[in-house]
mmCIF file of C-alpha atoms in Angstrom:
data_model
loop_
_atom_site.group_PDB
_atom_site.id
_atom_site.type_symbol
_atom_site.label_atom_id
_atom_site.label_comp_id
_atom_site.label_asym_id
_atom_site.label_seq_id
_atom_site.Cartn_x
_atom_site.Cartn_y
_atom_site.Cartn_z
ATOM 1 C CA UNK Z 29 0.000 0.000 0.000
ATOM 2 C CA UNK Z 30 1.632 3.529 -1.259
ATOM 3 C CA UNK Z 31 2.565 5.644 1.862
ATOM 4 C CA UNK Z 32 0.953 9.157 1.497
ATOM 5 C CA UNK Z 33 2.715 11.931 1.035
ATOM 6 C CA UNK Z 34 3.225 14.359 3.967
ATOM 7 C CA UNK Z 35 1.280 17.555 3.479
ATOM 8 C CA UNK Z 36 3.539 20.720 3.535
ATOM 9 C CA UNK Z 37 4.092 22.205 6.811
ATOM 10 C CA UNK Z 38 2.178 25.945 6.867
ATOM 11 C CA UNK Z 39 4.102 28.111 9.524
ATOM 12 C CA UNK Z 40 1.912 30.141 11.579
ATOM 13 C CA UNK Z 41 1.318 33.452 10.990
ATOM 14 C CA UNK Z 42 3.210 34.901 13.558
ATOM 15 C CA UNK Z 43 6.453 32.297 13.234
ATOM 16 C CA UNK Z 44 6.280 32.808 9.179
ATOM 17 C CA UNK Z 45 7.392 36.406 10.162
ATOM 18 C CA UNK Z 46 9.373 36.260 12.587
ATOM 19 C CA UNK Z 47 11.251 34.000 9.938
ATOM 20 C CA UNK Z 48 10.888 37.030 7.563
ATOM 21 C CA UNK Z 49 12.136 39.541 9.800
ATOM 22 C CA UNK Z 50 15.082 37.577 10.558
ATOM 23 C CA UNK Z 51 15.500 37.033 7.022
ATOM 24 C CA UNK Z 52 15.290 41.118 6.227
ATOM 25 C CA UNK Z 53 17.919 41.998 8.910
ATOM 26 C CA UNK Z 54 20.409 39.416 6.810
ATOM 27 C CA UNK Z 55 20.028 40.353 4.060
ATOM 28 C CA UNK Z 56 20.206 44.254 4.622
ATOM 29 C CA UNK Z 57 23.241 43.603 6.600
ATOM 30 C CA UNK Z 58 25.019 40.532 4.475
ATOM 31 C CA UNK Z 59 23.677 42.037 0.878
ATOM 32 C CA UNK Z 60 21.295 39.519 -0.645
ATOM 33 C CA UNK Z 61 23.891 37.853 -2.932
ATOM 34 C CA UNK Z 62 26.366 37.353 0.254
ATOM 35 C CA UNK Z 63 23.298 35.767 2.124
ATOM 36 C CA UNK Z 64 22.321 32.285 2.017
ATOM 37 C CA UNK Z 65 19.974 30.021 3.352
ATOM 38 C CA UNK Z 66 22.141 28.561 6.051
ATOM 39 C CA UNK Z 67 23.131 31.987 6.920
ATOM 40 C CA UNK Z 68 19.307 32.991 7.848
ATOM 41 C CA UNK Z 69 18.177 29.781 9.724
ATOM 42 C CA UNK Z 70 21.872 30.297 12.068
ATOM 43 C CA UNK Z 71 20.161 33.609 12.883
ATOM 44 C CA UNK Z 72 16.994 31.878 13.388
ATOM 45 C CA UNK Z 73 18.384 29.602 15.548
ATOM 46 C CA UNK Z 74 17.459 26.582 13.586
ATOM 47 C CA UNK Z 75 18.522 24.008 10.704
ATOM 48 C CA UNK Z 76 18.823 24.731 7.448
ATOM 49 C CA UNK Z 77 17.010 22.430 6.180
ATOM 50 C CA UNK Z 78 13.712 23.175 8.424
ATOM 51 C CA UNK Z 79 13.588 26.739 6.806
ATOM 52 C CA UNK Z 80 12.251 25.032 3.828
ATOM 53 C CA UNK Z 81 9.691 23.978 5.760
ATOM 54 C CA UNK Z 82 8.696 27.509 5.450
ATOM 55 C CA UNK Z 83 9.887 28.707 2.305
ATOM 56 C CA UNK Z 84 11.393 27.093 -0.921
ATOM 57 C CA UNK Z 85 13.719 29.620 -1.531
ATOM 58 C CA UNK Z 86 15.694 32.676 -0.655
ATOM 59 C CA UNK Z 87 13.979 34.392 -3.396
ATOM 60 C CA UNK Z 88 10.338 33.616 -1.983
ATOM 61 C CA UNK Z 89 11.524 35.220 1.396
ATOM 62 C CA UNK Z 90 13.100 38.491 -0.308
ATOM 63 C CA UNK Z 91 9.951 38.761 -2.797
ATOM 64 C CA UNK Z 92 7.402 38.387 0.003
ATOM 65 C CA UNK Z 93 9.803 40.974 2.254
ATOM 66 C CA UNK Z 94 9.582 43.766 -0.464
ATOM 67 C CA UNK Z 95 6.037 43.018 -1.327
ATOM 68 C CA UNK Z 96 4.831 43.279 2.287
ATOM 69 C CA UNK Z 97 6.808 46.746 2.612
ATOM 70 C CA UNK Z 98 5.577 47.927 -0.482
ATOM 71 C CA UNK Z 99 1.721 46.780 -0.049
ATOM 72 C CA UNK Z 100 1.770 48.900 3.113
ATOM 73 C CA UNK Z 101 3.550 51.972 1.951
ATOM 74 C CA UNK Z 102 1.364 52.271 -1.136
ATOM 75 C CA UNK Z 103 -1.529 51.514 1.294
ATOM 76 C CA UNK Z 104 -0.647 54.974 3.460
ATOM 77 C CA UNK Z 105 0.567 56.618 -0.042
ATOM 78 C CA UNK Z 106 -3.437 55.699 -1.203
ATOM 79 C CA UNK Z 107 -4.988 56.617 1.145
ATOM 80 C CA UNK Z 108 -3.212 60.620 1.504
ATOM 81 C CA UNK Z 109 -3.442 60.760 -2.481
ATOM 82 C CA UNK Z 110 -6.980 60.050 -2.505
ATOM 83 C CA UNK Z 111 -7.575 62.892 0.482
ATOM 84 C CA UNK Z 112 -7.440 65.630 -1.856
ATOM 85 C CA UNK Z 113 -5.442 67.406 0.316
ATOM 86 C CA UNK Z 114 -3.735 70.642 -0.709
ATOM 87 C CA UNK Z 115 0.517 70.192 -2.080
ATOM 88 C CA UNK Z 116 2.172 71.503 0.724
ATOM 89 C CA UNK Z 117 0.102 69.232 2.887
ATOM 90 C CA UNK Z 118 0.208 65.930 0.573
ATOM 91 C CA UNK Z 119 4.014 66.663 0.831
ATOM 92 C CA UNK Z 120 3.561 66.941 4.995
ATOM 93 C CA UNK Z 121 1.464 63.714 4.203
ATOM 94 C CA UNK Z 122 3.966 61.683 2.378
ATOM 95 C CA UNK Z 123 7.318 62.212 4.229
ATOM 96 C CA UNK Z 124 5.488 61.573 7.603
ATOM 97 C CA UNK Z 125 3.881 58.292 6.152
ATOM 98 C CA UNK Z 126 7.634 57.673 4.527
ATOM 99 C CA UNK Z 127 9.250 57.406 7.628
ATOM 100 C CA UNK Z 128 6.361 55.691 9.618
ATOM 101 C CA UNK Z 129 7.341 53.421 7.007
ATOM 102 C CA UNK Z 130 10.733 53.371 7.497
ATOM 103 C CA UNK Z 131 9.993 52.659 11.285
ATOM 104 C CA UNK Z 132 8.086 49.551 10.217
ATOM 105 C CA UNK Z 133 10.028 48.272 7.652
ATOM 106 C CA UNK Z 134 13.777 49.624 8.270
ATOM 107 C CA UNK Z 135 15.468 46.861 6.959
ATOM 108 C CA UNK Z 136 12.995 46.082 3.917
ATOM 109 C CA UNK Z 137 13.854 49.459 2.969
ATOM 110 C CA UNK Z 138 17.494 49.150 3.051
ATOM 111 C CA UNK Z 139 17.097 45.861 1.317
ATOM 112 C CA UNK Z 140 15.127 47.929 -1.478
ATOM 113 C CA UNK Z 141 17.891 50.816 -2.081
ATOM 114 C CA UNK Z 142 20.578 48.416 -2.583
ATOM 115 C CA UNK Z 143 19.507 45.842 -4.070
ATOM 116 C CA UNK Z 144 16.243 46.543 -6.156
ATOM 117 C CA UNK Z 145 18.637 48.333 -8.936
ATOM 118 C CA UNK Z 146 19.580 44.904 -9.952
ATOM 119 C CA UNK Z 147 16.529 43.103 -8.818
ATOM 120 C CA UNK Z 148 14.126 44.680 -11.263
ATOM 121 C CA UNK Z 149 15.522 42.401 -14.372
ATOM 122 C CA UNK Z 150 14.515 39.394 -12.949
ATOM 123 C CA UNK Z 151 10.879 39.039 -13.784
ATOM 124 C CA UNK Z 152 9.889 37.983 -10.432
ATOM 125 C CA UNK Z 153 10.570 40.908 -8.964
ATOM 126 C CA UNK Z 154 9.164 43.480 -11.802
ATOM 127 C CA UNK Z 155 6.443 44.457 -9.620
ATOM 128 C CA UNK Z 156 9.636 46.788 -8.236
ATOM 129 C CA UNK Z 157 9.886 48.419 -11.558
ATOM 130 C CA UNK Z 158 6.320 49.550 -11.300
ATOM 131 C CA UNK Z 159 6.290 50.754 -7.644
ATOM 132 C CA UNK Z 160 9.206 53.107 -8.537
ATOM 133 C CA UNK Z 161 7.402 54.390 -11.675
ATOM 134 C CA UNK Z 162 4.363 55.038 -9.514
ATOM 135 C CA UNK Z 163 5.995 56.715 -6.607
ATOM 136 C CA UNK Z 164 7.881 59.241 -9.092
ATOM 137 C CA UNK Z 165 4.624 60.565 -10.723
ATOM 138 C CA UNK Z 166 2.924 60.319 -7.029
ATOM 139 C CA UNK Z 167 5.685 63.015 -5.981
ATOM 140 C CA UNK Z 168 6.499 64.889 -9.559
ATOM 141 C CA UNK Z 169 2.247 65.204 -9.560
ATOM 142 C CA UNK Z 170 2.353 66.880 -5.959
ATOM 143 C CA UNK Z 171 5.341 69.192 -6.399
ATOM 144 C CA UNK Z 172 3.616 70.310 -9.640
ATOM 145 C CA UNK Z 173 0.603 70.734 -8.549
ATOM 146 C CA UNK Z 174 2.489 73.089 -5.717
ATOM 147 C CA UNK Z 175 4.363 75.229 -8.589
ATOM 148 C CA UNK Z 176 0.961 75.708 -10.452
ATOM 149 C CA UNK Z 177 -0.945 76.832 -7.682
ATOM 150 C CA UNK Z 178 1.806 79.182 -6.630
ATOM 151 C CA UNK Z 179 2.588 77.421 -3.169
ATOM 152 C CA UNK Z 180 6.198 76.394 -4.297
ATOM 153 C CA UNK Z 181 8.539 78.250 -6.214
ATOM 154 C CA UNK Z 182 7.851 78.979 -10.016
ATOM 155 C CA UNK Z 183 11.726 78.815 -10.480
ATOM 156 C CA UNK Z 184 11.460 74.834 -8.889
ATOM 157 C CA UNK Z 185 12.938 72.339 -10.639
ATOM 158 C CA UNK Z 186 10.450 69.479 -9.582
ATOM 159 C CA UNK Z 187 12.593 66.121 -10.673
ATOM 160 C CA UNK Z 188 15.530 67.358 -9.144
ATOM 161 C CA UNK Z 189 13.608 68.303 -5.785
ATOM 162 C CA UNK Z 190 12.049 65.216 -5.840
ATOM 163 C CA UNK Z 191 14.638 63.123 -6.179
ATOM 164 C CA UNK Z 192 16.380 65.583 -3.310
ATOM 165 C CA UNK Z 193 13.466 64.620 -0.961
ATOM 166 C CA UNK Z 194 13.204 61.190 -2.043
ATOM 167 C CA UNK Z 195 16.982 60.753 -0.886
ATOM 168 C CA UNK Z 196 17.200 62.526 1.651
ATOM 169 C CA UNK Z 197 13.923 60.861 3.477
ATOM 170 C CA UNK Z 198 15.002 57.523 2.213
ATOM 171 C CA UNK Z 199 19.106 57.285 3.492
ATOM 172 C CA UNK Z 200 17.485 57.553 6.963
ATOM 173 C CA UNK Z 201 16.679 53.746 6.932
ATOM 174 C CA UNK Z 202 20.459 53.937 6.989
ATOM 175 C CA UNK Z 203 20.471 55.380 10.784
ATOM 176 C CA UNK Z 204 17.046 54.898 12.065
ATOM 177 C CA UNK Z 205 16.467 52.899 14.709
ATOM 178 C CA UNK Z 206 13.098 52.048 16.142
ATOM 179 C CA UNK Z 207 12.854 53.085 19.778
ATOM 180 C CA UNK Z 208 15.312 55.405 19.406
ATOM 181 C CA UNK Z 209 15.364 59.038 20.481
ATOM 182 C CA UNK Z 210 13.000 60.695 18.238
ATOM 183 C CA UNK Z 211 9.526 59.162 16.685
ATOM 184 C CA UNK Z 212 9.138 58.478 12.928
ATOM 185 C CA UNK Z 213 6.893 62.064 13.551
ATOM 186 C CA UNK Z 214 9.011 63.838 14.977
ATOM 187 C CA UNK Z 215 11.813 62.804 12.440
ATOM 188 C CA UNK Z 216 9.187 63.661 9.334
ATOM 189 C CA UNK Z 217 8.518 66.980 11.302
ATOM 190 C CA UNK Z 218 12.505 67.895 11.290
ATOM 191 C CA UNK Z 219 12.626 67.338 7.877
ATOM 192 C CA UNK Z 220 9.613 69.356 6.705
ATOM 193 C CA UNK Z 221 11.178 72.116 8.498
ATOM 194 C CA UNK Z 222 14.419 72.256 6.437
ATOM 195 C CA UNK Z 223 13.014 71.032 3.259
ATOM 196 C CA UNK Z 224 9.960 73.243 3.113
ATOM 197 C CA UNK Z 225 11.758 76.059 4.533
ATOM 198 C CA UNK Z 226 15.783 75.794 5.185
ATOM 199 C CA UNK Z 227 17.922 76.127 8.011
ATOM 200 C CA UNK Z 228 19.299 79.770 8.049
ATOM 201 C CA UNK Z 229 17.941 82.476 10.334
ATOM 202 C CA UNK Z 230 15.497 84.718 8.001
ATOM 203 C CA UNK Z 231 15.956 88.177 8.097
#
């Protein structure tokens, strides 16, 4: 009589990440090339081969890593866009929601500035290509709406300000560390300041 086959082992919500967020912290530290399987379940404090119980590949934990982090940013980014707020206060809207992100996801985030540049070939992970085309018009759309209704400069340059902003709010996941002096607020609030209107005394 044929022995049936074991069905796969689900991991429960809360191990499965867990797993991930072990995972994430490798491979923003390690570099996702650098990082193998071995590597992640010795941080996990398990075997190798029960990882696989989880996941079949490295590749399924990075793609479900950036998806998660992306899902919820373009959930906050939805949800200001569709308030019909006014520029200067989608901008507020959009570097606080940035960093909140940044707070949630700080090593997803890393993950995605170094490593998505070569990422996006790979088919799998094309849904990266189209995240980074929407977030560009999402921000080039706000700062021109700003110029045309005479609430930022008329001399702005809006791709090079937004790529300013978007590097300057993005490096943080660099630093930032949850828990740490200041709130993802109170960071976003800092930033506003010198972005929307500089650091020198006025006179």
């Amino acid at each position: 009589m044929p022995t049936k086959k074991k069905p796969p082992v689900t991991a429960a919500p809360a191990r499965r990440r867990e797993l991930l967020d072990t995972a994430a912290e490798v491979f923003a530290e390690q570099g996702y090339n650098a990082t193998t399987v071995r590597k992640i379940a010795d941080h996990a404090g398990m075997l190798a081969g029960s990882l696989y119980y989880h996941f079949d590949s490295k590749e399924s934990m990075l793609e479900e890593i950036l998806r998660t982090f992306l899902d919820e940013l373009w959930g906050g980014y939805d949800t200001v866009l569709d308030a019909e707020l006014s520029p200067r206060e989608t901008l507020e809207a959009l570097v606080t929601e940035s960093f909140r992100e940044i707070d949630r996801h700080r090593a997803a985030v890393a993950i995605y500035q170094k490593e998505s540049k070569h990422l996006v070939a790979q088919e799998r992970f094309a849904f990266l290509a189209e995240s980074q085309r929407k977030f560009e018009k999402a921000w080039l759309s706000t700062l021109e709406r700003g110029v045309a209704a005479q609430v930022f400069r008329a001399d702005l340059d809006v791709r090079l300000t937004y790529r300013f902003v978007r590097d300057t709010v993005w490096v943080a996941a660099s630093w930032y560390r949850p828990g740490g002096q200041h709130s993802a607020e109170e960071i976003a609030r800092q930033y506003l300041s010198m972005v929307l209107d500089g650091i020198a005394v006025r006179t």
